[in-house]
Every structure is written in structure tokens, then in C-alpha cells.
CSV table of C-alpha atoms and ligand atoms in Angstrom, one decimal:
chain,number,residue,atom,x,y,z
A,1,MET,CA,0.7,-8.2,8.3
A,2,ALA,CA,2.7,-8.7,5.1
A,3,LEU,CA,4.0,-12.2,4.9
A,4,LEU,CA,7.1,-11.1,3.1
A,5,SER,CA,9.6,-8.5,4.4
A,6,TYR,CA,9.8,-5.1,2.9
A,7,LYS,CA,13.1,-6.1,1.3
A,8,GLU,CA,11.5,-9.1,-0.4
A,9,LEU,CA,8.6,-7.1,-1.6
A,10,ALA,CA,10.8,-4.3,-2.9
A,11,GLU,CA,12.8,-6.9,-4.9
A,12,LYS,CA,9.7,-8.4,-6.4
A,13,ASN,CA,8.4,-5.0,-7.2
A,14,LYS,CA,11.6,-4.2,-9.0
A,15,LYS,CA,11.6,-7.5,-10.8
A,16,TYR,CA,8.0,-7.8,-12.0
A,17,LEU,CA,6.3,-4.4,-12.0
A,18,TRP,CA,6.3,-1.6,-14.6
A,19,HIS,CA,4.7,1.5,-13.0
A,20,PRO,CA,2.5,4.0,-14.8
A,21,PHE,CA,3.9,7.4,-15.7
A,22,THR,CA,7.2,6.5,-14.1
A,23,GLN,CA,10.8,6.6,-15.3
A,24,MET,CA,11.7,3.1,-13.9
A,25,LYS,CA,15.4,3.9,-13.9
A,26,ASP,CA,14.8,6.6,-11.3
A,27,TYR,CA,12.3,4.5,-9.5
A,28,LEU,CA,14.5,1.5,-9.2
A,29,ALA,CA,17.2,3.6,-7.5
A,30,ASP,CA,14.7,4.8,-4.9
A,31,ASP,CA,13.2,3.0,-1.9
A,32,PRO,CA,9.5,2.6,-3.0
A,33,VAL,CA,6.6,3.1,-0.6
A,34,ILE,CA,4.7,-0.2,-0.6
A,35,ILE,CA,1.2,0.3,0.8
A,36,GLU,CA,-0.3,-2.4,2.9
A,37,SER,CA,-3.5,-0.8,4.3
A,38,GLY,CA,-5.4,2.4,4.8
A,39,GLN,CA,-7.8,3.9,7.3
A,40,GLY,CA,-9.7,7.1,7.0
A,41,ARG,CA,-7.5,9.7,5.2
A,42,LYS,CA,-4.3,7.8,5.9
A,43,LEU,CA,-2.3,5.1,4.1
A,44,ARG,CA,0.1,2.7,5.9
A,45,ASP,CA,3.0,1.0,4.3
A,46,VAL,CA,4.4,-2.5,4.9
A,47,GLN,CA,7.0,-1.0,7.2
A,48,GLY,CA,4.4,0.6,9.4
A,49,ASN,CA,4.8,4.2,8.3
A,50,GLU,CA,1.7,6.2,8.0
A,51,TYR,CA,1.0,8.9,5.4
A,52,TRP,CA,-1.8,11.3,4.7
A,53,ASP,CA,-3.4,10.6,1.3
A,54,GLY,CA,-2.8,14.2,0.2
A,55,VAL,CA,-3.6,13.5,-3.4
A,56,SER,CA,-6.6,11.2,-2.8
A,57,SER,CA,-4.8,8.3,-4.5
A,58,ILE,CA,-4.6,10.3,-7.7
A,59,TRP,CA,-7.7,12.4,-7.4
A,60,LEU,CA,-10.3,9.8,-6.8
A,61,ASN,CA,-10.7,9.0,-3.1
A,62,VAL,CA,-13.8,10.7,-1.6
A,63,HIS,CA,-14.6,9.7,2.0
A,64,GLY,CA,-11.3,8.0,2.9
A,65,HIS,CA,-10.2,4.4,3.1
A,66,ARG,CA,-12.0,1.5,4.7
A,67,VAL,CA,-15.3,3.4,4.9
A,68,PRO,CA,-17.6,1.0,6.7
A,69,GLU,CA,-20.6,1.8,4.5
A,70,LEU,CA,-18.7,1.3,1.3
A,71,ASP,CA,-16.9,-1.9,2.5
A,72,GLN,CA,-20.3,-3.3,3.5
A,73,ALA,CA,-21.9,-2.5,0.1
A,74,ILE,CA,-19.2,-4.5,-1.6
A,75,ARG,CA,-19.6,-7.4,0.8
A,76,ASP,CA,-23.4,-7.4,0.4
A,77,GLN,CA,-23.1,-7.4,-3.4
A,78,LEU,CA,-20.5,-10.1,-3.3
A,79,ASP,CA,-23.0,-12.3,-1.5
A,80,LYS,CA,-25.2,-12.0,-4.7
A,81,ILE,CA,-22.8,-11.8,-7.6
A,82,ALA,CA,-19.5,-10.1,-8.5
A,83,HIS,CA,-20.0,-9.6,-12.2
A,84,SER,CA,-22.2,-10.6,-15.2
A,85,THR,CA,-22.1,-9.0,-18.6
A,86,LEU,CA,-24.1,-5.9,-19.6
A,87,LEU,CA,-24.0,-7.1,-23.2
A,88,GLY,CA,-27.5,-8.4,-23.7
A,89,GLN,CA,-28.4,-8.6,-20.0
A,90,ALA,CA,-29.0,-5.9,-17.4
A,91,ASN,CA,-28.2,-6.0,-13.7
A,92,VAL,CA,-29.7,-4.4,-10.6
A,93,PRO,CA,-26.9,-2.1,-9.4
A,94,ALA,CA,-26.1,-0.9,-12.9
A,95,ILE,CA,-29.8,0.1,-13.4
A,96,LEU,CA,-30.1,1.8,-10.1
A,97,LEU,CA,-26.9,3.7,-10.5
A,98,ALA,CA,-27.8,4.9,-13.9
A,99,GLU,CA,-31.1,6.3,-12.5
A,100,GLN,CA,-29.2,8.1,-9.7
A,101,LEU,CA,-26.6,9.5,-12.1
A,102,VAL,CA,-29.3,11.0,-14.2
A,103,ALA,CA,-30.9,12.4,-11.1
A,104,ILE,CA,-27.8,14.3,-10.0
A,105,ALA,CA,-26.4,15.2,-13.4
A,106,PRO,CA,-27.1,18.6,-15.1
A,107,GLU,CA,-30.7,18.7,-16.3
A,108,GLY,CA,-31.1,17.1,-19.7
A,109,LEU,CA,-28.5,14.4,-19.5
A,110,THR,CA,-30.8,11.3,-19.4
A,111,LYS,CA,-28.8,8.3,-20.7
A,112,VAL,CA,-25.8,6.5,-19.2
A,113,PHE,CA,-23.3,4.5,-21.0
A,114,TYR,CA,-20.8,2.6,-18.7
A,115,SER,CA,-17.1,1.9,-19.1
A,116,ASP,CA,-14.2,1.3,-16.7
A,117,SER,CA,-11.9,4.3,-16.8
A,118,GLY,CA,-12.0,8.0,-17.5
A,119,ALA,CA,-10.0,7.5,-20.8
A,120,GLU,CA,-12.6,5.1,-22.0
A,121,ALA,CA,-15.5,7.4,-21.0
A,122,VAL,CA,-13.8,10.0,-23.2
A,123,GLU,CA,-13.3,7.6,-26.1
A,124,ILE,CA,-17.0,6.8,-25.9
A,125,ALA,CA,-18.0,10.5,-25.9
A,126,ILE,CA,-15.7,11.2,-28.9
A,127,LYS,CA,-17.1,8.2,-30.8
A,128,MET,CA,-20.7,9.1,-30.0
A,129,ALA,CA,-20.2,12.7,-31.1
A,130,TYR,CA,-18.5,11.5,-34.3
A,131,GLN,CA,-21.2,8.9,-35.2
A,132,TYR,CA,-24.0,11.3,-34.2
A,133,TRP,CA,-23.2,13.5,-37.1
A,134,GLN,CA,-23.1,10.6,-39.5
A,135,HIS,CA,-26.6,9.6,-38.4
A,136,LYS,CA,-27.7,13.2,-38.9
A,137,GLY,CA,-26.4,13.1,-42.5
A,138,ARG,CA,-23.5,15.5,-41.7
A,139,PRO,CA,-20.5,13.1,-41.9
A,140,GLU,CA,-18.2,16.1,-42.7
A,141,LYS,CA,-18.6,17.2,-39.1
A,142,ASN,CA,-15.9,14.8,-37.9
A,143,LYS,CA,-13.2,16.9,-36.2
A,144,PHE,CA,-12.7,18.0,-32.6
A,145,LEU,CA,-11.8,21.3,-31.0
A,146,THR,CA,-9.9,21.0,-27.8
A,147,MET,CA,-8.0,23.2,-25.4
A,148,LYS,CA,-4.2,23.6,-25.3
A,149,GLU,CA,-2.6,21.6,-22.5
A,150,ALA,CA,-5.8,19.5,-22.1
A,151,TYR,CA,-5.6,16.0,-20.6
A,152,HIS,CA,-8.3,13.5,-21.2
A,153,GLY,CA,-6.6,10.2,-20.5
A,154,ASP,CA,-4.0,7.9,-22.1
A,155,THR,CA,-5.7,5.8,-24.8
A,156,ILE,CA,-5.0,6.9,-28.4
A,157,GLY,CA,-8.3,8.7,-28.9
A,158,SER,CA,-8.2,10.4,-25.6
A,159,VAL,CA,-4.5,11.4,-26.1
A,160,SER,CA,-5.6,12.8,-29.5
A,161,VAL,CA,-8.0,15.2,-27.9
A,162,GLY,CA,-5.4,15.9,-25.2
A,163,ALA,CA,-2.7,18.4,-25.9
A,164,ILE,CA,0.1,18.0,-23.4
A,165,GLU,CA,3.2,18.0,-25.6
A,166,LEU,CA,5.1,15.7,-23.3
A,167,TYR,CA,2.6,12.9,-23.7
A,168,HIS,CA,2.0,13.7,-27.4
A,169,GLN,CA,5.4,13.7,-28.9
A,170,ALA,CA,6.2,10.0,-28.8
A,171,PHE,CA,2.8,9.1,-30.4
A,172,SER,CA,2.2,11.9,-32.7
A,173,HIS,CA,1.8,9.8,-35.8
A,174,LEU,CA,-0.8,7.6,-34.2
A,175,LEU,CA,-3.0,10.5,-33.2
A,176,PHE,CA,-5.8,12.2,-35.1
A,177,PRO,CA,-5.4,16.0,-35.6
A,178,THR,CA,-7.5,18.5,-33.7
A,179,GLU,CA,-8.2,22.2,-33.6
A,180,LYS,CA,-6.8,23.9,-30.5
A,181,VAL,CA,-7.6,27.1,-28.5
A,182,PRO,CA,-6.0,28.3,-25.3
A,183,TYR,CA,-7.6,27.3,-22.0
A,184,PRO,CA,-8.6,30.5,-20.1
A,185,HIS,CA,-5.6,30.7,-17.8
A,186,THR,CA,-5.5,33.9,-15.8
A,187,TYR,CA,-1.9,33.5,-14.5
A,188,ARG,CA,-0.4,32.9,-17.9
A,189,SER,CA,-2.7,34.4,-20.5
A,190,PRO,CA,-2.0,36.2,-23.8
A,191,PHE,CA,-5.2,38.2,-23.2
A,192,GLY,CA,-4.3,40.1,-20.1
A,193,ASP,CA,-4.3,39.1,-16.4
A,194,THR,CA,-7.8,40.1,-15.2
A,195,PRO,CA,-10.4,37.4,-15.3
A,196,GLU,CA,-12.6,39.6,-17.5
A,197,ALA,CA,-10.0,40.1,-20.1
A,198,VAL,CA,-9.1,36.4,-20.1
A,199,LEU,CA,-12.7,35.4,-20.4
A,200,LYS,CA,-13.4,37.7,-23.3
A,201,GLY,CA,-10.2,37.0,-25.2
A,202,SER,CA,-10.5,33.2,-24.8
A,203,LEU,CA,-14.1,33.0,-25.9
A,204,GLN,CA,-13.3,35.2,-28.9
A,205,GLU,CA,-10.6,32.7,-29.9
A,206,VAL,CA,-13.2,29.9,-29.7
A,207,GLU,CA,-15.6,31.9,-31.8
A,208,LYS,CA,-13.0,32.6,-34.4
A,209,VAL,CA,-12.4,28.9,-34.9
A,210,LEU,CA,-16.1,28.1,-34.9
A,211,GLN,CA,-16.9,30.8,-37.5
A,212,GLU,CA,-14.4,29.3,-39.8
A,213,LYS,CA,-14.7,25.6,-39.0
A,214,ALA,CA,-18.0,24.7,-37.3
A,215,GLY,CA,-19.1,23.0,-40.5
A,216,THR,CA,-16.3,20.4,-40.0
A,217,LEU,CA,-16.5,20.1,-36.2
A,218,ALA,CA,-18.3,17.4,-34.4
A,219,ALA,CA,-17.6,18.7,-30.9
A,220,VAL,CA,-15.7,20.8,-28.5
A,221,ILE,CA,-14.2,19.0,-25.6
A,222,VAL,CA,-13.2,20.7,-22.4
A,223,GLU,CA,-12.3,20.0,-18.7
A,224,PRO,CA,-15.0,22.3,-17.2
A,225,VAL,CA,-13.9,24.9,-14.6
A,226,VAL,CA,-10.6,23.3,-13.8
A,227,GLN,CA,-8.0,22.0,-16.3
A,228,GLY,CA,-6.4,19.3,-14.1
A,229,ALA,CA,-3.3,17.6,-15.4
A,230,SER,CA,-1.9,20.8,-17.0
A,231,GLY,CA,-1.4,22.2,-13.5
A,232,ILE,CA,-4.8,22.8,-11.9
A,233,ILE,CA,-5.8,25.8,-14.0
A,234,VAL,CA,-9.0,27.4,-12.8
A,235,MET,CA,-11.1,29.2,-15.5
A,236,PRO,CA,-12.9,32.5,-14.8
A,237,ASP,CA,-16.6,32.3,-14.0
A,238,GLY,CA,-18.8,32.5,-17.0
A,239,TYR,CA,-16.5,30.7,-19.5
A,240,MET,CA,-18.5,27.5,-19.5
A,241,LYS,CA,-21.7,29.5,-20.1
A,242,GLY,CA,-20.0,31.4,-23.0
A,243,LEU,CA,-18.7,28.1,-24.4
A,244,ARG,CA,-22.1,26.5,-24.2
A,245,GLU,CA,-23.7,29.4,-26.0
A,246,LEU,CA,-21.1,29.3,-28.8
A,247,CYS,CA,-21.5,25.6,-29.2
A,248,THR,CA,-25.3,25.9,-29.5
A,249,ARG,CA,-25.1,28.9,-31.9
A,250,TYR,CA,-22.6,27.1,-34.2
A,251,ASP,CA,-24.3,23.7,-33.9
A,252,VAL,CA,-21.3,21.9,-32.5
A,253,LEU,CA,-21.6,19.4,-29.6
A,254,LEU,CA,-20.1,20.2,-26.2
A,255,ILE,CA,-18.3,17.4,-24.3
A,256,ALA,CA,-17.6,18.2,-20.7
A,257,ASP,CA,-14.9,15.9,-19.2
A,258,GLU,CA,-15.8,15.8,-15.5
A,259,VAL,CA,-13.6,12.8,-14.8
A,260,ALA,CA,-11.5,14.9,-12.3
A,261,THR,CA,-14.0,17.6,-11.4
A,262,GLY,CA,-17.1,15.4,-10.9
A,263,PHE,CA,-18.5,14.2,-7.6
A,264,GLY,CA,-18.1,17.2,-5.4
A,265,ARG,CA,-14.4,17.9,-6.0
A,266,THR,CA,-14.9,21.6,-7.0
A,267,GLY,CA,-17.6,22.3,-4.4
A,268,LYS,CA,-20.5,21.4,-6.7
A,269,MET,CA,-21.6,17.9,-7.6
A,270,PHE,CA,-20.4,18.6,-11.1
A,271,ALA,CA,-18.3,21.6,-12.2
A,272,CYS,CA,-20.8,22.4,-15.0
A,273,GLU,CA,-23.1,23.5,-12.3
A,274,HIS,CA,-20.9,26.5,-11.4
A,275,ASP,CA,-22.2,28.1,-14.6
A,276,GLY,CA,-25.5,26.3,-14.7
A,277,ILE,CA,-24.9,24.6,-18.0
A,278,THR,CA,-25.7,21.2,-19.5
A,279,PRO,CA,-23.2,19.7,-22.0
A,280,ASP,CA,-24.3,17.4,-24.7
A,281,LEU,CA,-22.0,14.7,-23.4
A,282,MET,CA,-20.4,14.4,-20.0
A,283,THR,CA,-17.8,11.9,-18.8
A,284,VAL,CA,-17.4,10.8,-15.2
A,285,ALA,CA,-15.0,8.3,-13.5
A,286,LYS,CA,-12.5,8.9,-10.6
A,287,GLY,CA,-14.8,9.8,-7.7
A,288,ILE,CA,-17.8,7.8,-8.8
A,289,THR,CA,-17.1,4.8,-6.6
A,290,GLY,CA,-15.6,6.8,-3.8
A,291,GLY,CA,-12.2,5.7,-5.1
A,292,TYR,CA,-12.9,2.0,-4.6
A,293,LEU,CA,-13.3,0.4,-8.0
A,294,PRO,CA,-13.0,1.2,-11.6
A,295,VAL,CA,-16.3,2.4,-13.0
A,296,ALA,CA,-16.8,5.2,-15.5
A,297,ALA,CA,-19.7,6.6,-17.5
A,298,THR,CA,-20.6,8.8,-20.4
A,299,LEU,CA,-23.9,10.6,-20.0
A,300,THR,CA,-25.8,12.1,-22.9
A,301,THR,CA,-29.1,13.6,-24.0
A,302,GLU,CA,-32.2,12.2,-25.5
A,303,LYS,CA,-31.3,14.0,-28.7
A,304,ILE,CA,-28.1,12.1,-29.2
A,305,TYR,CA,-29.4,8.8,-27.9
A,306,GLU,CA,-32.4,9.0,-30.3
A,307,ALA,CA,-30.1,9.6,-33.3
A,308,PHE,CA,-28.7,6.1,-32.8
A,309,LEU,CA,-32.2,4.4,-32.9
A,310,GLY,CA,-33.2,2.7,-36.1
A,311,ASP,CA,-33.9,-0.6,-37.8
A,312,PHE,CA,-31.3,-3.2,-37.2
A,313,ALA,CA,-30.3,-3.2,-40.8
A,314,GLU,CA,-29.6,0.5,-40.7
A,315,LYS,CA,-26.5,-0.2,-38.7
A,316,LYS,CA,-27.0,2.8,-36.4
A,317,THR,CA,-26.0,0.7,-33.3
A,318,PHE,CA,-23.3,2.3,-31.2
A,319,PHE,CA,-20.7,-0.4,-31.7
A,320,HIS,CA,-18.7,-0.1,-28.5
A,321,GLY,CA,-18.4,-2.0,-25.2
A,322,HIS,CA,-15.9,-3.3,-22.6
A,323,SER,CA,-16.0,-6.7,-20.9
A,324,TYR,CA,-16.5,-5.3,-17.4
A,325,THR,CA,-18.9,-2.6,-18.3
A,326,GLY,CA,-21.6,-2.1,-15.6
A,327,ASN,CA,-19.8,-4.3,-13.1
A,328,GLN,CA,-22.0,-5.1,-10.1
A,329,LEU,CA,-19.4,-4.6,-7.4
A,330,GLY,CA,-18.4,-1.3,-8.8
A,331,CYS,CA,-22.0,0.0,-9.3
A,332,ALA,CA,-23.0,-1.2,-5.8
A,333,VAL,CA,-20.1,0.7,-4.2
A,334,ALA,CA,-20.9,3.8,-6.3
A,335,LEU,CA,-24.5,3.6,-5.1
A,336,ALA,CA,-23.3,3.5,-1.5
A,337,ASN,CA,-20.9,6.4,-2.2
A,338,LEU,CA,-23.8,8.6,-3.5
A,339,GLU,CA,-25.8,7.7,-0.4
A,340,LEU,CA,-23.0,8.9,1.8
A,341,PHE,CA,-22.9,12.2,-0.3
A,342,ARG,CA,-26.5,12.7,0.6
A,343,LYS,CA,-26.3,11.6,4.2
A,344,ARG,CA,-23.2,13.8,4.9
A,345,ASP,CA,-24.3,16.7,2.8
A,346,LEU,CA,-20.8,16.3,1.4
A,347,VAL,CA,-20.9,18.7,-1.5
A,348,ASN,CA,-21.9,21.7,0.7
A,349,ASP,CA,-19.4,20.5,3.3
A,350,VAL,CA,-16.6,20.6,0.6
A,351,ALA,CA,-17.7,24.1,-0.4
A,352,ARG,CA,-17.4,25.2,3.3
A,353,LYS,CA,-14.1,23.5,4.0
A,354,SER,CA,-12.6,24.9,0.8
A,355,LEU,CA,-13.1,28.4,2.2
A,356,TYR,CA,-11.1,27.4,5.2
A,357,VAL,CA,-8.3,25.9,3.1
A,358,GLN,CA,-8.3,29.1,1.0
A,359,GLU,CA,-7.7,31.2,4.2
A,360,ARG,CA,-4.8,29.0,5.2
A,361,LEU,CA,-3.3,29.1,1.8
A,362,GLU,CA,-3.0,32.8,2.1
A,363,THR,CA,0.1,32.3,4.2
A,364,PHE,CA,1.8,30.3,1.4
A,365,LYS,CA,1.9,33.5,-0.7
A,366,GLU,CA,4.7,34.9,1.4
A,367,PHE,CA,7.1,32.3,0.0
A,368,THR,CA,9.7,33.7,-2.4
A,369,HIS,CA,9.0,31.0,-5.0
A,370,VAL,CA,5.2,30.6,-4.8
A,371,GLY,CA,4.0,32.2,-8.0
A,372,ASP,CA,0.4,31.3,-8.1
A,373,ILE,CA,-2.1,29.5,-5.8
A,374,ARG,CA,-5.1,28.1,-7.7
A,375,GLN,CA,-8.0,26.5,-6.0
A,376,LYS,CA,-11.6,25.4,-6.8
A,377,GLY,CA,-13.2,23.4,-3.9
A,378,LEU,CA,-10.6,20.9,-2.7
A,379,MET,CA,-8.7,20.9,-6.0
A,380,ILE,CA,-5.5,22.9,-5.3
A,381,GLY,CA,-2.4,23.7,-7.3
A,382,ILE,CA,0.6,25.7,-6.1
A,383,GLU,CA,2.8,26.9,-8.9
A,384,LEU,CA,6.4,27.3,-7.9
A,385,VAL,CA,8.4,29.8,-10.0
A,386,ARG,CA,12.0,30.8,-10.1
A,387,ASP,CA,11.1,34.5,-10.2
A,388,LYS,CA,7.8,35.7,-8.9
A,389,VAL,CA,7.9,39.1,-10.7
A,390,THR,CA,8.7,37.8,-14.2
A,391,LYS,CA,6.9,34.4,-13.5
A,392,GLU,CA,10.0,32.7,-14.9
A,393,PRO,CA,9.5,29.0,-14.3
A,394,PHE,CA,12.0,26.6,-12.7
A,395,ALA,CA,13.7,24.6,-15.3
A,396,TRP,CA,11.9,21.3,-15.8
A,397,GLU,CA,15.1,19.3,-15.1
A,398,GLU,CA,15.3,20.9,-11.6
A,399,ARG,CA,12.3,18.8,-10.6
A,400,ILE,CA,11.3,21.2,-8.0
A,401,GLY,CA,7.8,19.8,-7.7
A,402,VAL,CA,9.3,16.3,-7.2
A,403,LYS,CA,11.6,17.6,-4.5
A,404,VAL,CA,8.7,19.2,-2.5
A,405,CYS,CA,6.7,16.0,-2.7
A,406,ARG,CA,9.7,14.0,-1.6
A,407,ARG,CA,10.0,16.2,1.4
A,408,ALA,CA,6.3,15.9,2.1
A,409,ARG,CA,6.7,12.2,2.1
A,410,GLU,CA,9.4,12.4,4.7
A,411,LEU,CA,7.0,14.6,6.8
A,412,GLY,CA,4.2,12.0,6.4
A,413,MET,CA,2.1,12.9,3.4
A,414,LEU,CA,1.9,11.4,-0.1
A,415,ILE,CA,1.4,13.9,-2.9
A,416,ARG,CA,2.4,14.0,-6.5
A,417,PRO,CA,3.4,17.1,-8.5
A,418,LEU,CA,2.5,18.2,-12.0
A,419,GLY,CA,5.8,19.6,-13.2
A,420,ASN,CA,6.4,22.8,-11.1
A,421,VAL,CA,2.9,22.7,-9.7
A,422,VAL,CA,2.5,21.1,-6.3
A,423,VAL,CA,-0.9,19.4,-6.2
A,424,PHE,CA,-3.0,19.1,-3.0
A,425,MET,CA,-6.2,17.1,-3.4
A,426,PRO,CA,-7.2,15.8,0.0
A,427,PRO,CA,-10.1,13.3,0.3
A,428,LEU,CA,-13.3,15.2,0.4
A,429,GLY,CA,-14.2,13.7,3.7
A,430,SER,CA,-11.1,15.1,5.4
A,431,THR,CA,-12.0,16.9,8.6
A,432,ARG,CA,-10.8,20.4,9.4
A,433,GLU,CA,-8.3,19.1,11.9
A,434,GLU,CA,-7.0,16.6,9.3
A,435,LEU,CA,-6.8,19.4,6.6
A,436,ASP,CA,-4.8,21.4,9.1
A,437,GLN,CA,-2.3,18.7,9.6
A,438,MET,CA,-1.9,18.1,5.9
A,439,LEU,CA,-1.5,21.8,5.2
A,440,ASP,CA,1.1,22.1,7.9
A,441,ILE,CA,3.1,19.4,6.1
A,442,LEU,CA,2.5,21.1,2.7
A,443,TYR,CA,3.7,24.4,4.1
A,444,GLN,CA,6.8,22.8,5.7
A,445,ALA,CA,7.7,20.9,2.6
A,446,ILE,CA,7.5,23.9,0.3
A,447,HIS,CA,9.4,25.9,2.9
A,448,ASP,CA,12.2,23.4,3.3
A,449,VAL,CA,12.8,22.9,-0.5
A,450,THR,CA,12.2,26.4,-1.9
A,451,GLU,CA,13.5,28.6,0.8
A,452,LYS,CA,16.7,26.6,0.6
A,453,GLU,CA,17.0,27.9,-2.9
A,454,VAL,CA,16.8,31.4,-1.5
A,455,ALA,CA,19.5,30.7,1.0
A,456,LYS,CA,21.7,29.3,-1.7
A,457,ARG,CA,21.4,32.4,-3.8
A,458,HIS,CA,22.2,34.7,-0.9
A,459,GLY,CA,25.3,32.7,-0.1
A,460,THR,CA,24.1,31.5,3.3
A,461,VAL,CA,24.5,27.9,4.2
A,462,ALA,CA,21.4,25.8,3.6
A,463,THR,CA,20.4,23.5,6.4
A,464,ARG,CA,20.1,19.9,5.6
A,465,ALA,CA,16.6,18.6,4.8
B,1,PLP,C1,-7.8,11.3,-14.9
B,1,PLP,C2,-8.5,12.0,-16.0
B,1,PLP,C3,-8.9,11.2,-17.1
B,1,PLP,C4,-8.5,9.8,-17.3
B,1,PLP,O1,-9.1,8.9,-16.4
B,1,PLP,P1,-8.5,7.4,-16.2
B,1,PLP,O2,-9.5,6.8,-15.3
B,1,PLP,O3,-7.2,7.6,-15.5
B,1,PLP,O4,-8.4,6.8,-17.5
B,1,PLP,C5,-9.6,11.8,-18.1
B,1,PLP,N1,-9.9,13.1,-18.0
B,1,PLP,C6,-9.6,13.9,-17.0
B,1,PLP,C7,-10.0,15.3,-16.9
B,1,PLP,C8,-8.8,13.3,-16.0
B,1,PLP,O5,-8.4,14.1,-14.9
């Protein structure tokens, strides 16, 4: 029931909006999808077209859209208050949510510091780690070790600990330097292509850096189990355990960025649970509110929290805070989200459904240009390559991932690629039947775009998409 026509809205969109991560020149030449509503796992645009939300509205939707329990939680909270500040005062949902986060987090994470986005949660983790060592009388421990191709958000600090060249180059002089080691990437690893070899080689690299530089390192930061934005890279089992042991042995803090992997996405509530480890700092955002409102948090241990306690004059206070921190509406919907997790046994359900998806993805391996299929839970990346044997990638300019997603949109599903990796991240609450329909579209889209390449090479006439 848009009051304006599609044409009018599209014009205003063009005139006033600057979209994130978007080359606006391309975007303006295209017909944009303008979403009006959603229901369950589907989105509906102002022209009445329906699409599966195949990327969970950028990795954050959990149960679907217009979930009655979540909608009601916001309405109930709205009847009390929408927001009051956490600077100086507390509020009911922020307290109750902190208690629940501590209850579900890996053992030993006992304090919750709120913010509004994943990038902020990462900034906070970095600043806490940095200041922690000052309080411990070790100010020289002020550098960070990160993983190559890491993504931790788009603010200057979080880009600094990130390592995706494309996002770095424009801002390089604004960023602080870091140490980098390769993420354990079985498909493209200098250490061999068995998980065992990759695990061993990658951990040895970490240890080499720690042996030399632990005295100047505040923390190691890592996307546990799955490195997301670099292309859904799944690490071998045991890496997080090895990394935890190394950090402990060399007295360096471990920051686990669970912004993408947290809240059931990988088939455990938090990815750190796969290896049964507790980081010193853990960041969460995306799925925390079921994909409804911007709430994020940095969790940490008593040890780190206590290092910041002191007399007022000692200036040990953690000087950081955002205006909307601990927002009541956001915390209320997060509480309702967690209640649905329990009621629906959602984490185990994700683990079960992911096995089914894995079976279906087997058939995708037959495609000429599907080089690697990576999956943990309902976090899936399909890497398209020019040559399967040599793993030669498609040229970046070919925008093969974009083309597949374009085709998926025509077929009724919205997804977004990461370069040559087609990402499939359905809402965790998707039913088997819904997953089937989404996978059918995914299969068809990859087929239509990449097998056309095959036809071209063999000189046969490609059919029009
Ligand atoms: C998305 C993401 C972030 C950034 O979160 P925002 O809420 O977009 O700022 C940080 N870390 C990881 C691992 C992410 O996937």
C-alpha cells in the first residue's frame, strides 16, 4: 500500500539516497528493488513481487519477518518506553538481556558492554584489550594480530584489524598497522590441501609471530570457525582450540568476532563452542535481535573487567559509549528472540537442517564452474572458478557472482555475492520445504549463468537468460 508509485519512489531513491557498498553509477542505471513488506522468509516489493530472503537481509534475520512474538515484544516495550540512556541509568530489558547473554555465552564471559553495530562491538573489544594492558603496566603490548582477508566492520578501527585489500587501499593512511597471518583456508592454502596440513601449518604461522612479537601484542582477533566476508571460509576443526592455547601460552588476549557466526548461524549458539573454547573478548551483533533492530555487545571476562576498576582519580574508566547503547526496544526484541530460540530448539534445528542442505548441495558439485562448496550450519558459500582443476578464478571484472545473483532475483530470491562466491544464508527459521525452494532457485541461477559460459566456449549458441 505504498502511497507513491514505483516510478516516483525510484526517482526519489535516485535523488536522495546513497547506498552502502554500492557503485551508485551502476545502481542508478538499474531498476532497484524497493521493499515494502515482508512475511516469514519472504520479502515483497512495492510492485507486488515476492522474493525469498536468501541472504537473511545481510546475514542477520533469524526467524523470518513479521514474527508475531517479536512484533509483540516491541509493541509491549513501546507501551512502556522506547529509549532512555544507559549513561548513568540502567533499564529493565538491558539488564535482563545482559543476564541471558552471559548465560548462553561460552563459560567465563561474564560482563556485557552494549553498542549498536558489529563494527562498534569490535572497536570496543580492541579498545578494551589495548587499555587492559596499560592497566596491567604493560603499555608496550599495544598491537594486534589479525588474519589475512579478515572483515570486522567498516569503522576506522575495525577496518584496521580487517585485511580485505579492496576495503583497505583507499584508507590505508588512516589505519593503524597490524600483524597478519593466513586464515586456515583448505581450498586455497600454502600449507597443503588436507585439513590436517592446513591446521598444522596455519597454527605454526601464528606461533612464529607470537614467539617473536607477543611482548608487543595486545590481542589476536579472529572470525571463529567461518571467515565470512572474505568468501565464507570454513576453518578446520581444532584451529580455535589451538589458537586459544597459543594465546594463553604467550599471554596475548583472544578476541572472537562472532558478529556473523553468533546466534545459531553455524549450528551452535556461538561458533567458539565447536572447539569448546572461551575467548577473552567476544563481539556479537547481527542475529542478536532476530534481525529486527540494531543492538550489539562486547562480552568479556571478570579478569579484564576488574583491571578497569580503580579510584576515580586513577582514570581507569573505560571511556567509551554510544547514545543509543542499551536501547530498550532493541533489548526487548532480543529477549523475545532468545526465548524463541529456546522454545523452538532452534540451534539443534539448524544443525539438523544444515545436514539436509549439505546433501542437496552435493548436486551443485557437478557444475563445470563450481570450484568449492563451503558450509557451516546455514552459512554457505559456493566459489565459482574459471577452471576447476587449476582453481583459476574468474576475473573480478566479469562479475560472475553478481550475474548469478541477478538471475536469482529474476527467479524470485534475493542474494548478494562476495566476489566470485555466491552466498546462501537463509533465515534460520526456514522450513525444509522453503529451503528446497530456495535451493532450486540457487541451482537454476548458477546453472543459467555458468553453464552458458561452457556453451560459449564450445561454440554452441547460449540460450537467452
Ligand atoms: C557484519 C560483520 C561485522 C560488522 O557488523 P555491522 O553491524 O555491519 O557493523 C563485523 N564482523 C563480522 C565478522 C561481520 O560479519
